[in-house]
Coordinates of C-alpha atoms in Angstrom, one line a residue:
X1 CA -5.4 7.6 -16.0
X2 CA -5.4 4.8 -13.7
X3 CA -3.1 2.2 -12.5
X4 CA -3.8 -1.2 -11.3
X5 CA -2.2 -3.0 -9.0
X6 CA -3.3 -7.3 -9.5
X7 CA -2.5 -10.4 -7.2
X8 CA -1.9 -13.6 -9.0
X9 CA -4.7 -16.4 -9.5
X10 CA -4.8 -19.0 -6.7
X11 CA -2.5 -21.9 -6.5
X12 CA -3.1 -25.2 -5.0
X13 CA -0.8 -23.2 -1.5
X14 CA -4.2 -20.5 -1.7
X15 CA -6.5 -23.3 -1.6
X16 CA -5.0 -25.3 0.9
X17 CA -4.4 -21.7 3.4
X18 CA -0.5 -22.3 2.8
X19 CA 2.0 -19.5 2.9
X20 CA 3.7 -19.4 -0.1
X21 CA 6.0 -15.8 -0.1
X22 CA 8.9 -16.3 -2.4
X23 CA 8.4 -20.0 -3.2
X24 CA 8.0 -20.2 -7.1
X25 CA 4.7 -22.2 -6.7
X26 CA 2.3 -22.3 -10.0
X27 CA -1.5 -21.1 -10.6
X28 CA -4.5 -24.0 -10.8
X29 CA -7.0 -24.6 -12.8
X30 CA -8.7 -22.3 -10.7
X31 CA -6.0 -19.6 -10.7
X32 CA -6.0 -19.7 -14.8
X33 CA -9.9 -19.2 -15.3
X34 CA -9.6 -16.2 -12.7
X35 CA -7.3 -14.6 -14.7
X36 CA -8.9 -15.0 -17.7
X37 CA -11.8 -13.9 -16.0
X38 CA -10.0 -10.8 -14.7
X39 CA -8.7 -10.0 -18.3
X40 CA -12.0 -10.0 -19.4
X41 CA -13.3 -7.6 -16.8
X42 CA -10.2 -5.4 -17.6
X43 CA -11.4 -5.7 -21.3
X44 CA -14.6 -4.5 -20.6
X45 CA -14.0 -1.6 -18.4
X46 CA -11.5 -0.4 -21.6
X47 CA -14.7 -0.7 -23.8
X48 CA -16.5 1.2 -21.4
X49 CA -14.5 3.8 -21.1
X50 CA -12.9 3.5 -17.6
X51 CA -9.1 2.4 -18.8
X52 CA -6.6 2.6 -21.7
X53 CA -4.3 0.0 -20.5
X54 CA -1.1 0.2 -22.1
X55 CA 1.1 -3.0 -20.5
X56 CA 1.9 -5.2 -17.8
X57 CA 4.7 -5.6 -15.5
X58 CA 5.3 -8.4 -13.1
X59 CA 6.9 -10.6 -10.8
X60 CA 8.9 -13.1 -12.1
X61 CA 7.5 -15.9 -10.0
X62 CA 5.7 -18.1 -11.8
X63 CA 1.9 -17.8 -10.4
X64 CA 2.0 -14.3 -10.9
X65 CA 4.4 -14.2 -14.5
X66 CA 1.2 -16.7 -15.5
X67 CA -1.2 -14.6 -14.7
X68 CA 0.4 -11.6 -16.8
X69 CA 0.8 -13.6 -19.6
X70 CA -2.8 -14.2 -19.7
X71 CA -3.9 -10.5 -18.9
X72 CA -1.1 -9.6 -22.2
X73 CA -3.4 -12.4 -24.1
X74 CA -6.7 -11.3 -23.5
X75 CA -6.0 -7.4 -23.6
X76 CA -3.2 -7.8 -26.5
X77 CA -1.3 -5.4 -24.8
X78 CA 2.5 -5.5 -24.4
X79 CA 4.8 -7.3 -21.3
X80 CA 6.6 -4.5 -20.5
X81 CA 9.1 -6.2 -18.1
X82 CA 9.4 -8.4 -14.9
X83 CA 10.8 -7.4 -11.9
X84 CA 12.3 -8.5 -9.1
X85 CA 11.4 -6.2 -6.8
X86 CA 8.4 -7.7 -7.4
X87 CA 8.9 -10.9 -5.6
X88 CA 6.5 -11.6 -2.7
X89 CA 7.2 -11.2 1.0
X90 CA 10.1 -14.2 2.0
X91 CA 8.5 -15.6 4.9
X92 CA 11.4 -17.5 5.7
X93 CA 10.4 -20.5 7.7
X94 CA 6.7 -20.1 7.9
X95 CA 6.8 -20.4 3.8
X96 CA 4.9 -24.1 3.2
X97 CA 2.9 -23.6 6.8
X98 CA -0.4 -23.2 7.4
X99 CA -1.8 -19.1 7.4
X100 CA -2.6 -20.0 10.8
X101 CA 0.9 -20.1 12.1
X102 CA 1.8 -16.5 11.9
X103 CA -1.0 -15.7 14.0
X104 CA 0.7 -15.2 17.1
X105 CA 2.6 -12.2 15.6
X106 CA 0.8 -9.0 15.4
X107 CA 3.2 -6.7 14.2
X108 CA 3.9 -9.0 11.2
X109 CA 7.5 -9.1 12.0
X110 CA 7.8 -12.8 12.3
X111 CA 11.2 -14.3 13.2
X112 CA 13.3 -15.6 9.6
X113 CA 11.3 -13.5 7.8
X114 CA 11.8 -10.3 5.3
X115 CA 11.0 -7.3 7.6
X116 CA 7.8 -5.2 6.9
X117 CA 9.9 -2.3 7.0
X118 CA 12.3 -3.8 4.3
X119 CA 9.3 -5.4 2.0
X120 CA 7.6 -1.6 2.2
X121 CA 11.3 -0.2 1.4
X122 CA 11.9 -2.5 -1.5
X123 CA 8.3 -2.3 -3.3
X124 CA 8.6 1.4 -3.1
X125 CA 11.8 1.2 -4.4
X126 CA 10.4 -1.0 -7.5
X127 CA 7.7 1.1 -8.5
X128 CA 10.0 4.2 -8.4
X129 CA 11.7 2.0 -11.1
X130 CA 8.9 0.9 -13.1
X131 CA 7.4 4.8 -12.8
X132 CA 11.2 5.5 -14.4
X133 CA 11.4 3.6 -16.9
X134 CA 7.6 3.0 -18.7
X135 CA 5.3 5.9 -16.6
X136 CA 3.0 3.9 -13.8
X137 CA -0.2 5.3 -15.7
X138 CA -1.9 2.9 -17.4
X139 CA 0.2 0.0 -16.3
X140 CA -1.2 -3.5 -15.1
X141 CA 1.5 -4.4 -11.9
X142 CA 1.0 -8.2 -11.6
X143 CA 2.4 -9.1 -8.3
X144 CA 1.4 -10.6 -4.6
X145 CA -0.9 -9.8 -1.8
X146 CA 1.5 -8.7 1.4
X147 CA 3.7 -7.0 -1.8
X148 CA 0.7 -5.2 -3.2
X149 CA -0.7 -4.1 0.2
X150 CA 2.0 -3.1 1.8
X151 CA 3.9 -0.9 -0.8
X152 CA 0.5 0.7 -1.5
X153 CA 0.3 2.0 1.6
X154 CA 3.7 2.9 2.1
X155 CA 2.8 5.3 -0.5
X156 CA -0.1 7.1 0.9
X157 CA -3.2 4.4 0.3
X158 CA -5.5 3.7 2.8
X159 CA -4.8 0.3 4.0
X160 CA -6.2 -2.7 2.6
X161 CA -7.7 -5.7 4.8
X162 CA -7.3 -8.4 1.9
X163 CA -6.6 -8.3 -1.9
X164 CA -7.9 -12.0 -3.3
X165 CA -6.4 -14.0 -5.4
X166 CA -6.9 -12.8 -9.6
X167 CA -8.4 -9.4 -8.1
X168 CA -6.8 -5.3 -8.8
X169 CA -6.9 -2.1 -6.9
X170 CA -7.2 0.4 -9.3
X171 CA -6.2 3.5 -8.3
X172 CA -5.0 6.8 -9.0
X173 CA -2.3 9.5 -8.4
X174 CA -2.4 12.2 -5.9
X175 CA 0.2 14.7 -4.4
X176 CA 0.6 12.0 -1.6
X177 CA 0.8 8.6 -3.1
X178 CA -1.9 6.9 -4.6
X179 CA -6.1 6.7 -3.9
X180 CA -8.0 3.9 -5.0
X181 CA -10.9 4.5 -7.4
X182 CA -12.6 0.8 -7.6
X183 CA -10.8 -0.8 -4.4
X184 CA -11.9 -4.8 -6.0
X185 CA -12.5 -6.1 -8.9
X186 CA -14.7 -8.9 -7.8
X187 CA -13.8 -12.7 -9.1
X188 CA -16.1 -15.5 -8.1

C-alpha cells in the first residue's frame, strides 16, 4: 500500500520566492485550487486502483492544515491528527527573505537556523510516531518541502531536487526506508 508524502499549496511567500519555514503564513487562491486539484488526482488514482487512502495527518501550520482539510473534503477520508513534528524547517533569520539569500551556504547549515541534522532527526522521529500510532500505509502526510525532503531521505529515499507546492511523493516500504513509486504528482 502506498504512502504519500504532500507539500502544501502555494502562499503569496511561494509566489513572491520568500522563505517562509515556521512562519504560520496562509495558502492563496492559487494554493486552494491546487489542492483541490491534488485531491482530485488522489481521487482518481483510488478509482483506478492505484490507492486506498485511509486519512491524513499534518502540520499544524496553517498553509499546510488548509491544504489537509481540503484533501479530507474531496476524498471524505478522516484527519487523523496534526503534528508538530511536522512543522517546517525554522529558518531563523532568513524566514521573510528572499530564496536567494541562503544561496551562499551549501551545506544548508545557515547561521540562526534549525540544523539539517536536527530537522532530519526530528521528522524521523515524527513519522516513527505517526507509523505508531495510525500505521504509515495508506496515510496522506501533509507537510513542507525541506521537511518532506529531508526526512525522506533520512530514511533511505533517493534524494529529491524539489517537491512543488500542492504536489506528493508516493512511495512505498522497503527493508531500508522508503522508495518512491510516482516521484510527482504533477499540478499546473
Amino acid at each position: 500500500m502506498s504512502i504519500a508524502f504532500v507539500r502544501h499549496g502555494e502562499t503569496d511567500w511561494n509566489a513572491a520566492g520568500r522563505l517562509q519555514g515556521s512562519r504560520d503564513i496562509a495558502l492563496n487562491a492559487n494554493g486552494i485550487a491546487q489542492a483541490e486539484r491534488l485531491g482530485e488526482l488522489l481521487a482518481d488514482r483510488v478509482e483506478a486502483g492505484f490507492d486506498h487512502w485511509r486519512g491524513v495527518v499534518t502540520s499544524p501550520l496553517v498553509r499546510a492544515a488548509s491544504t489537509a482539510a481540503l484533501l479530507v473534503r474531496t476524498l471524505g477520508i478522516p484527519l487523523l491528527g496534526t503534528y508538530a513534528g511536522l512543522v517546517e524547517r525554522d529558518y531563523g533569520p532568513f524566514e521573510g527573505q528572499d530564496v536567494t539569500a541562503i544561496r551562499p551556504f551549501p551545506d544548508r547549515d545557515y547561521p540562526g537556523a534549525e540544523r539539517i541534522a536536527d530537522l532530519r532527526a526530528r521528522g524521523t522521529a515524527t513519522l516513527l510516531e505517526i507509523d505508531a500510532e495510525h500505521g504509515l500505509d495508506g496515510l496522506l502526510v501533509v507537510s513542507h518541502g525541506t521537511l518532506l525532503r529531508d526526512s525522506l531521505m533520512a530514511w533511505g529515499t533517493e534524494a529529491l531536487d524539489h517537491l512543488g507546492n500542492a504536489q506528493a511523493v508516493f512511495v512505498e516500504r522497503t527493508q531500508h526506508g522508503f522508495a518512491p513509486t510516482d516521484v510527482r504528482v504533477p499540478n499546473d
